[in-house]
Short mmCIF file of C-alpha atoms in Angstrom, two decimals:
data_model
loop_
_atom_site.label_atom_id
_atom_site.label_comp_id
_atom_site.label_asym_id
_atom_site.label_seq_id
_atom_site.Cartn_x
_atom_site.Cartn_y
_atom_site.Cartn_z
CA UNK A 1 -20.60 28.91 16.25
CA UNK A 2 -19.32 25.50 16.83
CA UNK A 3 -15.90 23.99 15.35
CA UNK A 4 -16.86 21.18 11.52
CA UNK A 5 -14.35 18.50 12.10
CA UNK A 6 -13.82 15.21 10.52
CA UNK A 7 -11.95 12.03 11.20
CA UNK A 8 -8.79 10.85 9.47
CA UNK A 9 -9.19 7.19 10.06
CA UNK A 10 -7.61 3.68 8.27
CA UNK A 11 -10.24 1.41 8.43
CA UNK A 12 -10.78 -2.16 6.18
CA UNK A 13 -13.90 -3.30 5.32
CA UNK A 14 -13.09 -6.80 5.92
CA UNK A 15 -16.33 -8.20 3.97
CA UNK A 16 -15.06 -6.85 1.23
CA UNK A 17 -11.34 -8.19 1.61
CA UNK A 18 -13.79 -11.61 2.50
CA UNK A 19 -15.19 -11.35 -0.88
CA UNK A 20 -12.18 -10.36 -2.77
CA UNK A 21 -10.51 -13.83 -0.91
CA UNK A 22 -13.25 -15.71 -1.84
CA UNK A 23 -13.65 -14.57 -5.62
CA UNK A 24 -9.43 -15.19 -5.98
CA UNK A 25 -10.40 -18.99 -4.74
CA UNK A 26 -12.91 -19.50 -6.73
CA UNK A 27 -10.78 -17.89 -9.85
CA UNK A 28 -7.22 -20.27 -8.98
CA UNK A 29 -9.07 -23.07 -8.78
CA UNK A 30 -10.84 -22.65 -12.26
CA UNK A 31 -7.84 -20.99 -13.98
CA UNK A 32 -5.98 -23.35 -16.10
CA UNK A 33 -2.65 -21.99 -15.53
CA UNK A 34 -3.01 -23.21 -11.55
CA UNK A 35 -4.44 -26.64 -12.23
CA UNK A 36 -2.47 -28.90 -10.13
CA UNK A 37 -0.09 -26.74 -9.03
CA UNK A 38 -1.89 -26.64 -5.47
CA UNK A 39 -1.68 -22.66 -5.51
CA UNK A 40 -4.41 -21.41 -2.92
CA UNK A 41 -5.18 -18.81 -0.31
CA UNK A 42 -6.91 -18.74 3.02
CA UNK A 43 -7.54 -16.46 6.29
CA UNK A 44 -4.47 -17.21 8.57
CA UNK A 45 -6.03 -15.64 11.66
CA UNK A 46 -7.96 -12.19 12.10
CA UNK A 47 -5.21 -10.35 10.28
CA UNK A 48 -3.55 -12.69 7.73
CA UNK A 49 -4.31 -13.99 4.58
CA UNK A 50 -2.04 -16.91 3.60
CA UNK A 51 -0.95 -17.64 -0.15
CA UNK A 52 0.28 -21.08 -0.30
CA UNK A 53 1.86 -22.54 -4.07
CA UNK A 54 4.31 -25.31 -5.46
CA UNK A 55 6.89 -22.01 -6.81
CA UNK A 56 7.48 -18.44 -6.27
CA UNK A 57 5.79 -17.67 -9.18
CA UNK A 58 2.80 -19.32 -8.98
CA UNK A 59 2.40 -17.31 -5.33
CA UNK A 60 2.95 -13.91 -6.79
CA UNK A 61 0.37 -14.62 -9.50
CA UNK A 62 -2.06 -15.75 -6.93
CA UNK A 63 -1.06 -12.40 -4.87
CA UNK A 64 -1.65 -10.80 -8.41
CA UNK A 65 -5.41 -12.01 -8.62
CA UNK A 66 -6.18 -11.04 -5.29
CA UNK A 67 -4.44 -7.58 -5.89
CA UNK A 68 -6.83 -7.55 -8.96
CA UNK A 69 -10.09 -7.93 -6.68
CA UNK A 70 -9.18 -6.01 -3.91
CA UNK A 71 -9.11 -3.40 -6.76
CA UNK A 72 -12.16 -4.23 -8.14
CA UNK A 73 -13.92 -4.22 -5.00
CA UNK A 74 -13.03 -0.19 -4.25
CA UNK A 75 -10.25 -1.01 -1.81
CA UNK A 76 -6.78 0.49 -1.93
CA UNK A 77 -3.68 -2.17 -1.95
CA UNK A 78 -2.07 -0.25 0.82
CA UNK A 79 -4.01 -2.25 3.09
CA UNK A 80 -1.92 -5.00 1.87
CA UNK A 81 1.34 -5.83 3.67
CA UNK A 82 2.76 -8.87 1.53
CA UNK A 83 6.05 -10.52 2.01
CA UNK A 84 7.81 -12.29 0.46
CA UNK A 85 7.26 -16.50 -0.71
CA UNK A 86 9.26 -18.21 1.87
CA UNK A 87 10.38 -22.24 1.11
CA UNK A 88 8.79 -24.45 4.07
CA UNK A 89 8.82 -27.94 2.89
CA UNK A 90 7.90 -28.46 -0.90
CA UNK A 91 5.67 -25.46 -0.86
CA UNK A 92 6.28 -21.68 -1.14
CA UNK A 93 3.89 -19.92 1.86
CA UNK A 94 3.09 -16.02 1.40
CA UNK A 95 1.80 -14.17 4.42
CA UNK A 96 0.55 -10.71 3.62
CA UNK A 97 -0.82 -8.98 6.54
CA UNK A 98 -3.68 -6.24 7.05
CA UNK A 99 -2.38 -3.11 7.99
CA UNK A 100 -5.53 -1.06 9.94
CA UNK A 101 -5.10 1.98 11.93
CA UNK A 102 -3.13 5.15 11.96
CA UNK A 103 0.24 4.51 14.02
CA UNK A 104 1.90 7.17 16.02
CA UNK A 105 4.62 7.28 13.39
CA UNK A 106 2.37 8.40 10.26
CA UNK A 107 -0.61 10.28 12.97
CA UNK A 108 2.56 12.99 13.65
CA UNK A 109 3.37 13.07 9.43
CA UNK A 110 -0.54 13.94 8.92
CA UNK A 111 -0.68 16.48 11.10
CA UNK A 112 2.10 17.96 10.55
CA UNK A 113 1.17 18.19 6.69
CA UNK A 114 -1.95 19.56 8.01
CA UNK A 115 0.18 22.75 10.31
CA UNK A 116 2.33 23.24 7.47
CA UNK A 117 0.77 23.15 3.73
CA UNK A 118 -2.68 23.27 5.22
CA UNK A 119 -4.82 26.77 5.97
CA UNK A 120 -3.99 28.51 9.19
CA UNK A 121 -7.11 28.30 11.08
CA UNK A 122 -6.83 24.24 11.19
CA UNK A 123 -5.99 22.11 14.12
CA UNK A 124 -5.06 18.19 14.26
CA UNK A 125 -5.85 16.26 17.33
CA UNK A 126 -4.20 12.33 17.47
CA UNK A 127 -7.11 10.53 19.19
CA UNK A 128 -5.74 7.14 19.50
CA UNK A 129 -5.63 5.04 16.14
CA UNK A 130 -7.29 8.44 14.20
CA UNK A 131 -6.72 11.99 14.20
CA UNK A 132 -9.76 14.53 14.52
CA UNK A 133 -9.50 17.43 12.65
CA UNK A 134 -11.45 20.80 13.09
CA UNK A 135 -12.12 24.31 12.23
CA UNK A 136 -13.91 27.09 12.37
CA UNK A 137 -14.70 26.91 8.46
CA UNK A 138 -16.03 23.81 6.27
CA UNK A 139 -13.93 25.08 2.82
CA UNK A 140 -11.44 24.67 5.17
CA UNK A 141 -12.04 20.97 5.82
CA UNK A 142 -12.79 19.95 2.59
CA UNK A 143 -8.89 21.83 1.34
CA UNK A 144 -7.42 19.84 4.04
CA UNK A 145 -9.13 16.36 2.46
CA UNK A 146 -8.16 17.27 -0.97
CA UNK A 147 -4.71 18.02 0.40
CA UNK A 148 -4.21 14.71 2.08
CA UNK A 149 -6.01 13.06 -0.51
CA UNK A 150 -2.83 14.27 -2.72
CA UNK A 151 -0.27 13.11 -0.81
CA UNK A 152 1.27 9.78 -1.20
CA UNK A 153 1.39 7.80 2.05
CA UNK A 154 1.86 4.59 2.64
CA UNK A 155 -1.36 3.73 4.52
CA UNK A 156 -4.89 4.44 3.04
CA UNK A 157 -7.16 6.73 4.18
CA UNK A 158 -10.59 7.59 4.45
CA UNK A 159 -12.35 10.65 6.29
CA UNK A 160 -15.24 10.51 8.25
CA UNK A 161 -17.78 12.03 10.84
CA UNK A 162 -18.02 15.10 8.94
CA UNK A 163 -20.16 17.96 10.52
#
């Protein structure tokens, strides 16, 4: 019989990041607490989304609101890589970048939670930006889901092409 695998992947559904961005416009610009402050937020590029306000705090609330639909939308906020407001001008700018992809870096710390809390008969193959992992057994699979499922890392998963 033939090896069930999956795919350990980090993937963003960018319409639904596009929605969430569009939803936190149309909620800043009707809120009364950002009325003529000139808080807003925009796409800056493929991967950026750009926060710009008159203070620091009136970019962290709009970084708030757009944590609060990303939420809403079924989307995990480590997708999110926001830095800090930086001064240019009169404004305060906030760049938080979309983090996609498993790097080398956290592909070795999966795999290696896999060989060591994970059942014996396992095996974890780095295929790029995702790591494949099969077995002769599908209970096996689905422990080593709810195991990584458990773990906290710092990028979000999801786990595909099961067969």
């Amino acid at each position: 019989m033939a090896d069930s695998s999956f795919d350990v992947v980090s993937k963003i559904d960018r319409q639904e990041v596009d929605n969430a961005l569009n939803q936190t416009v149309k909620e800043v610009g009707h809120r009364f607490d950002f009325k003529g402050t000139g808080a807003g937020i925009a796409w800056s590029g493929q991967n950026n989304i750009e926060i710009k306000a008159n203070s620091e705090e009136r970019a962290n609330a709009v970084l708030d609101v757009f944590k609060e639909k990303i939420i809403k939308r079924g989307l995990s906020l480590k997708v999110l890589d926001a830095g800090e407001p930086k001064l240019s001008g009169k404004e305060y700018h906030l760049v938080i970048g979309l983090k996609e992809g498993i790097d080398q870096e956290n592909a070795k710390k999966i795999s290696k939670i896999i060989r060591d809390e994970g059942p014996k008969g396992i095996k974890a193959q780095i295929q790029g930006e995702e790591l494949r992992v099969s077995s002769k057994k599908k209970d096996e699979l689905q422990d080593v889901i709810a195991l990584l499922k458990g773990k906290d890392l710092d990028i979000a998963l999801q786990f595909t092409n099961y067969r």
